[in-house]
Amino acid sequence: MAESRHPSRRAAGVPRTLLPPPKLCGFLLLLVLVFSVSYAVGSATGPVAPGMRGSGSGGGGTGDMPGMHGGGE
């Protein structure tokens, strides 16, 4: 008895060439999951050094660092 093979139809008629490989989808899903868990744990933990704040000046000067002198002066 001869079996007739029909090409499987995808949902909404999307050709197979437009779909990414399943392993890539799984990897991207795992990556999103890992970053989401990492962000949630970091948010729950809080800042590492609560007393540290930016100087607000935006400059890279050494004026706010005691004991540091100008380079080569």
mmCIF file of N, CA and C in Angstrom:
data_model
loop_
_atom_site.group_PDB
_atom_site.id
_atom_site.type_symbol
_atom_site.label_atom_id
_atom_site.label_comp_id
_atom_site.label_asym_id
_atom_site.label_seq_id
_atom_site.Cartn_x
_atom_site.Cartn_y
_atom_site.Cartn_z
ATOM 1 N N MET A 1 0.831 -1.157 0.000
ATOM 2 C CA MET A 1 0.000 0.000 0.000
ATOM 3 C C MET A 1 0.892 1.242 0.000
ATOM 4 N N ALA A 2 0.639 2.138 -0.892
ATOM 5 C CA ALA A 2 1.450 3.351 -1.008
ATOM 6 C C ALA A 2 0.926 4.417 -0.047
ATOM 7 N N GLU A 3 1.872 5.022 0.656
ATOM 8 C CA GLU A 3 1.496 6.094 1.575
ATOM 9 C C GLU A 3 1.678 7.427 0.876
ATOM 10 N N SER A 4 0.683 8.244 0.963
ATOM 11 C CA SER A 4 0.819 9.576 0.376
ATOM 12 C C SER A 4 1.299 10.539 1.453
ATOM 13 N N ARG A 5 2.323 11.262 1.116
ATOM 14 C CA ARG A 5 2.878 12.214 2.075
ATOM 15 C C ARG A 5 2.392 13.606 1.718
ATOM 16 N N HIS A 6 1.789 14.211 2.681
ATOM 17 C CA HIS A 6 1.334 15.581 2.507
ATOM 18 C C HIS A 6 2.231 16.489 3.340
ATOM 19 N N PRO A 7 2.641 17.585 2.757
ATOM 20 C CA PRO A 7 3.453 18.500 3.576
ATOM 21 C C PRO A 7 2.630 19.008 4.757
ATOM 22 N N SER A 8 3.261 18.995 5.919
ATOM 23 C CA SER A 8 2.529 19.443 7.109
ATOM 24 C C SER A 8 2.279 20.943 7.017
ATOM 25 N N ARG A 9 1.098 21.312 7.398
ATOM 26 C CA ARG A 9 0.745 22.735 7.360
ATOM 27 C C ARG A 9 1.071 23.348 8.714
ATOM 28 N N ARG A 10 1.687 24.487 8.679
ATOM 29 C CA ARG A 10 2.008 25.217 9.904
ATOM 30 C C ARG A 10 0.852 26.143 10.248
ATOM 31 N N ALA A 11 0.825 26.571 11.481
ATOM 32 C CA ALA A 11 -0.221 27.494 11.924
ATOM 33 C C ALA A 11 -0.114 28.789 11.144
ATOM 34 N N ALA A 12 -1.207 29.260 10.664
ATOM 35 C CA ALA A 12 -1.327 30.518 9.910
ATOM 36 C C ALA A 12 -0.557 30.468 8.590
ATOM 37 N N GLY A 13 -0.154 29.307 8.145
ATOM 38 C CA GLY A 13 0.498 29.168 6.839
ATOM 39 C C GLY A 13 1.870 29.815 6.752
ATOM 40 N N VAL A 14 2.615 29.892 7.847
ATOM 41 C CA VAL A 14 3.950 30.494 7.838
ATOM 42 C C VAL A 14 4.932 29.482 7.274
ATOM 43 N N PRO A 15 5.679 29.865 6.252
ATOM 44 C CA PRO A 15 6.675 28.933 5.698
ATOM 45 C C PRO A 15 7.759 28.617 6.724
ATOM 46 N N ARG A 16 8.299 27.430 6.630
ATOM 47 C CA ARG A 16 9.323 26.980 7.573
ATOM 48 C C ARG A 16 10.570 27.851 7.510
ATOM 49 N N THR A 17 10.863 28.445 6.374
ATOM 50 C CA THR A 17 12.087 29.228 6.243
ATOM 51 C C THR A 17 12.031 30.516 7.061
ATOM 52 N N LEU A 18 10.842 31.009 7.419
ATOM 53 C CA LEU A 18 10.740 32.240 8.183
ATOM 54 C C LEU A 18 10.802 32.018 9.687
ATOM 55 N N LEU A 19 10.649 30.787 10.132
ATOM 56 C CA LEU A 19 10.679 30.491 11.554
ATOM 57 C C LEU A 19 12.111 30.224 12.004
ATOM 58 N N PRO A 20 12.508 30.788 13.161
ATOM 59 C CA PRO A 20 13.855 30.488 13.674
ATOM 60 C C PRO A 20 13.915 29.050 14.181
ATOM 61 N N PRO A 21 15.100 28.485 14.248
ATOM 62 C CA PRO A 21 15.230 27.110 14.753
ATOM 63 C C PRO A 21 14.723 27.003 16.189
ATOM 64 N N PRO A 22 14.122 25.879 16.542
ATOM 65 C CA PRO A 22 13.580 25.704 17.899
ATOM 66 C C PRO A 22 14.640 25.839 18.989
ATOM 67 N N LYS A 23 15.872 25.400 18.719
ATOM 68 C CA LYS A 23 16.936 25.516 19.718
ATOM 69 C C LYS A 23 17.261 26.977 19.997
ATOM 70 N N LEU A 24 17.205 27.816 18.978
ATOM 71 C CA LEU A 24 17.462 29.245 19.164
ATOM 72 C C LEU A 24 16.356 29.870 20.009
ATOM 73 N N CYS A 25 15.128 29.496 19.752
ATOM 74 C CA CYS A 25 13.998 30.012 20.547
ATOM 75 C C CYS A 25 14.140 29.585 22.003
ATOM 76 N N GLY A 26 14.527 28.348 22.227
ATOM 77 C CA GLY A 26 14.724 27.861 23.591
ATOM 78 C C GLY A 26 15.848 28.588 24.296
ATOM 79 N N PHE A 27 16.938 28.834 23.581
ATOM 80 C CA PHE A 27 18.067 29.553 24.165
ATOM 81 C C PHE A 27 17.669 30.976 24.527
ATOM 82 N N LEU A 28 16.959 31.665 23.633
ATOM 83 C CA LEU A 28 16.547 33.038 23.908
ATOM 84 C C LEU A 28 15.569 33.086 25.081
ATOM 85 N N LEU A 29 14.687 32.106 25.164
ATOM 86 C CA LEU A 29 13.758 32.044 26.283
ATOM 87 C C LEU A 29 14.511 31.823 27.601
ATOM 88 N N LEU A 30 15.497 30.951 27.586
ATOM 89 C CA LEU A 30 16.304 30.706 28.768
ATOM 90 C C LEU A 30 17.091 31.953 29.159
ATOM 91 N N LEU A 31 17.616 32.669 28.177
ATOM 92 C CA LEU A 31 18.367 33.891 28.430
ATOM 93 C C LEU A 31 17.484 34.952 29.089
ATOM 94 N N VAL A 32 16.282 35.123 28.580
ATOM 95 C CA VAL A 32 15.342 36.081 29.162
ATOM 96 C C VAL A 32 14.985 35.660 30.591
ATOM 97 N N LEU A 33 14.790 34.387 30.808
ATOM 98 C CA LEU A 33 14.456 33.888 32.138
ATOM 99 C C LEU A 33 15.591 34.152 33.126
ATOM 100 N N VAL A 34 16.834 33.885 32.726
ATOM 101 C CA VAL A 34 17.983 34.091 33.610
ATOM 102 C C VAL A 34 18.135 35.569 33.957
ATOM 103 N N PHE A 35 18.006 36.457 32.961
ATOM 104 C CA PHE A 35 18.137 37.883 33.243
ATOM 105 C C PHE A 35 16.982 38.389 34.115
ATOM 106 N N SER A 36 15.795 37.856 33.917
ATOM 107 C CA SER A 36 14.654 38.272 34.733
ATOM 108 C C SER A 36 14.856 37.868 36.196
ATOM 109 N N VAL A 37 15.305 36.650 36.415
ATOM 110 C CA VAL A 37 15.560 36.188 37.782
ATOM 111 C C VAL A 37 16.693 36.992 38.400
ATOM 112 N N SER A 38 17.731 37.266 37.634
ATOM 113 C CA SER A 38 18.858 38.052 38.131
ATOM 114 C C SER A 38 18.419 39.457 38.528
ATOM 115 N N TYR A 39 17.585 40.078 37.717
ATOM 116 C CA TYR A 39 17.089 41.418 38.014
ATOM 117 C C TYR A 39 16.220 41.403 39.271
ATOM 118 N N ALA A 40 15.370 40.388 39.399
ATOM 119 C CA ALA A 40 14.495 40.293 40.564
ATOM 120 C C ALA A 40 15.308 40.108 41.842
ATOM 121 N N VAL A 41 16.330 39.263 41.801
ATOM 122 C CA VAL A 41 17.168 39.042 42.980
ATOM 123 C C VAL A 41 17.933 40.317 43.322
ATOM 124 N N GLY A 42 18.460 41.011 42.314
ATOM 125 C CA GLY A 42 19.181 42.260 42.563
ATOM 126 C C GLY A 42 18.289 43.336 43.130
ATOM 127 N N SER A 43 17.056 43.408 42.663
ATOM 128 C CA SER A 43 16.115 44.402 43.188
ATOM 129 C C SER A 43 15.732 44.091 44.632
ATOM 130 N N ALA A 44 15.575 42.825 44.933
ATOM 131 C CA ALA A 44 15.207 42.438 46.290
ATOM 132 C C ALA A 44 16.362 42.638 47.262
ATOM 133 N N THR A 45 17.589 42.461 46.791
ATOM 134 C CA THR A 45 18.763 42.591 47.641
ATOM 135 C C THR A 45 19.050 44.045 47.974
ATOM 136 N N GLY A 46 18.876 44.916 47.015
ATOM 137 C CA GLY A 46 19.145 46.333 47.239
ATOM 138 C C GLY A 46 20.546 46.692 46.794
ATOM 139 N N PRO A 47 20.939 47.935 47.035
ATOM 140 C CA PRO A 47 22.261 48.382 46.594
ATOM 141 C C PRO A 47 23.378 47.690 47.374
ATOM 142 N N VAL A 48 24.504 47.515 46.725
ATOM 143 C CA VAL A 48 25.643 46.851 47.354
ATOM 144 C C VAL A 48 26.280 47.768 48.387
ATOM 145 N N ALA A 49 26.454 49.039 48.041
ATOM 146 C CA ALA A 49 27.045 50.019 48.942
ATOM 147 C C ALA A 49 26.079 51.203 49.051
ATOM 148 N N PRO A 50 25.173 51.170 50.019
ATOM 149 C CA PRO A 50 24.146 52.200 50.101
ATOM 150 C C PRO A 50 24.676 53.612 50.251
ATOM 151 N N GLY A 51 25.855 53.807 50.843
ATOM 152 C CA GLY A 51 26.391 55.151 51.065
ATOM 153 C C GLY A 51 27.010 55.766 49.833
ATOM 154 N N MET A 52 27.238 54.989 48.798
ATOM 155 C CA MET A 52 27.902 55.529 47.611
ATOM 156 C C MET A 52 26.899 56.287 46.757
ATOM 157 N N ARG A 53 27.255 57.490 46.426
ATOM 158 C CA ARG A 53 26.429 58.305 45.556
ATOM 159 C C ARG A 53 27.348 58.974 44.553
ATOM 160 N N GLY A 54 26.818 59.291 43.401
ATOM 161 C CA GLY A 54 27.600 60.000 42.398
ATOM 162 C C GLY A 54 27.875 61.424 42.856
ATOM 163 N N SER A 55 28.958 61.995 42.358
ATOM 164 C CA SER A 55 29.323 63.348 42.767
ATOM 165 C C SER A 55 28.391 64.373 42.142
ATOM 166 N N GLY A 56 27.786 64.047 41.042
ATOM 167 C CA GLY A 56 26.859 64.958 40.393
ATOM 168 C C GLY A 56 27.544 65.989 39.516
ATOM 169 N N SER A 57 28.861 66.090 39.605
ATOM 170 C CA SER A 57 29.560 67.091 38.800
ATOM 171 C C SER A 57 29.746 66.617 37.365
ATOM 172 N N GLY A 58 29.813 65.320 37.181
ATOM 173 C CA GLY A 58 29.981 64.785 35.846
ATOM 174 C C GLY A 58 31.416 64.820 35.362
ATOM 175 N N GLY A 59 32.274 65.460 36.090
ATOM 176 C CA GLY A 59 33.682 65.542 35.693
ATOM 177 C C GLY A 59 34.476 64.398 36.278
ATOM 178 N N GLY A 60 35.622 64.151 35.684
ATOM 179 C CA GLY A 60 36.472 63.080 36.177
ATOM 180 C C GLY A 60 37.581 63.603 37.050
ATOM 181 N N GLY A 61 37.375 64.734 37.700
ATOM 182 C CA GLY A 61 38.407 65.347 38.531
ATOM 183 C C GLY A 61 38.677 64.546 39.781
ATOM 184 N N THR A 62 39.815 64.869 40.431
ATOM 185 C CA THR A 62 40.187 64.165 41.653
ATOM 186 C C THR A 62 39.879 65.009 42.875
ATOM 187 N N GLY A 63 39.155 66.095 42.733
ATOM 188 C CA GLY A 63 38.851 66.972 43.852
ATOM 189 C C GLY A 63 38.028 66.297 44.923
ATOM 190 N N ASP A 64 37.215 65.330 44.589
ATOM 191 C CA ASP A 64 36.370 64.676 45.582
ATOM 192 C C ASP A 64 37.008 63.427 46.174
ATOM 193 N N MET A 65 38.273 63.169 45.831
ATOM 194 C CA MET A 65 38.947 61.982 46.327
ATOM 195 C C MET A 65 40.126 62.402 47.197
ATOM 196 N N PRO A 66 39.986 62.345 48.527
ATOM 197 C CA PRO A 66 41.092 62.759 49.388
ATOM 198 C C PRO A 66 42.308 61.853 49.221
ATOM 199 N N GLY A 67 43.468 62.474 49.280
ATOM 200 C CA GLY A 67 44.705 61.717 49.166
ATOM 201 C C GLY A 67 45.166 61.513 47.737
ATOM 202 N N MET A 68 44.386 61.915 46.762
ATOM 203 C CA MET A 68 44.766 61.761 45.360
ATOM 204 C C MET A 68 45.321 63.095 44.883
ATOM 205 N N HIS A 69 46.453 63.032 44.232
ATOM 206 C CA HIS A 69 47.083 64.235 43.703
ATOM 207 C C HIS A 69 47.097 64.177 42.200
ATOM 208 N N GLY A 70 47.295 65.319 41.581
ATOM 209 C CA GLY A 70 47.343 65.376 40.125
ATOM 210 C C GLY A 70 48.442 64.504 39.558
ATOM 211 N N GLY A 71 48.216 63.936 38.417
ATOM 212 C CA GLY A 71 49.191 63.022 37.815
ATOM 213 C C GLY A 71 50.428 63.762 37.319
ATOM 214 N N GLY A 72 51.585 63.415 37.850
ATOM 215 C CA GLY A 72 52.860 63.950 37.380
ATOM 216 C C GLY A 72 53.158 65.367 37.826
ATOM 217 N N GLU A 73 52.413 65.912 38.753
ATOM 218 C CA GLU A 73 52.684 67.282 39.220
ATOM 219 C C GLU A 73 53.596 67.281 40.396
#
